[in-house]
Amino acid sequence: MQILKGDLSNIKGIPPSGLCVGVHRAGAVHQKMVAKYGDHLAVWSLRPDLDFIAFKKEGLGEQGIRSTNDMESINASDERLIYGVRGAPPEVREKARQKGLTLLADATCPFVTQQEEAELSLLEAGCHLVVLSSRTHHGIPRLQGIARDKGKEVFIVEREEDVDTIRLTRFEPIGVIVQTTFWMETYKKIIARILERFANVQIRNTACIDSLQRLPEVEKLARRDLHCWRMRLVLLSRSRKRRN
Ligand code: SF4
């Protein structure tokens, strides 16, 4: 995988459409819940949602809705629960049930739900699960939790060479899913390697269409920014040479 490092901090939203559909939808769910139930609302999130438009731009943070990744901190007698856009692992959902929390809404992105459904169907078909993803992606604990519930391990594959480290034999059944925002060019190369090594493979392309559409835009922006920085460095070094 080629890593392009550009500074996109001055870019307001990624063209063509700014925030993704899952985040927009979650923001709408949060706003609706605030309008309907007032305050004392807690959003449980794999990464607390404070950066989201609904919290920042609409000022919901000051209107009695807060975001946390600590289920223990949510008080059943005082607060009601909403799940954030990135979903929640089964053990978190179970803890919420045990605490007797009232679940008002689940704002999990439909693409994330679709990914969980694909994982479950592969596990139920008896497959070992392979997830194409960065190891540090926040969605990994959720996918691992689902597999653990079914008594299965998750093999995470980030690069082509990781395929060789999967501790399974050629004819054991494997089911492959992909992190929703994974880079599609890397995905294709890894799938080719998996098909070379394994004979019994089921693949579900669980990449989200929204991120597929915007990744080329991100690449263009990163390249453009990289080009600007190179030009600045060239100009800086020329002006230094002139001064010396
Ligand atoms: S899966 Fe796609 S649409 Fe859903 S939150 Fe992630 S990037 Fe957004």
CSV table of C-alpha atoms and ligand atoms in Angstrom, one decimal, residues 20-23 85 109 111-112 180-181 208 210-211, ligand 1:
chain,number,residue,atom,x,y,z
A,20,CYS,CA,-20.7,10.7,4.8
A,21,VAL,CA,-24.3,9.4,4.8
A,22,GLY,CA,-23.8,7.4,8.0
A,23,VAL,CA,-22.7,10.4,10.0
A,85,VAL,CA,-22.8,5.7,14.2
A,109,CYS,CA,-24.6,3.3,10.2
A,111,PHE,CA,-23.2,-0.1,6.1
A,112,VAL,CA,-21.8,-1.1,9.5
A,180,THR,CA,-16.1,-0.3,5.4
A,181,THR,CA,-13.4,2.3,4.6
A,208,CYS,CA,-19.2,1.3,2.1
A,210,ASP,CA,-19.9,6.4,0.3
A,211,SER,CA,-16.3,5.9,1.2
B,1,SF4,S1,-19.5,3.0,6.9
B,1,SF4,FE1,-19.4,4.6,5.4
B,1,SF4,S2,-21.3,5.8,5.5
B,1,SF4,FE2,-21.1,4.5,7.3
B,1,SF4,S3,-20.1,5.8,8.9
B,1,SF4,FE3,-18.5,4.7,7.9
B,1,SF4,S4,-17.8,6.0,6.2
B,1,SF4,FE4,-19.8,6.8,6.9
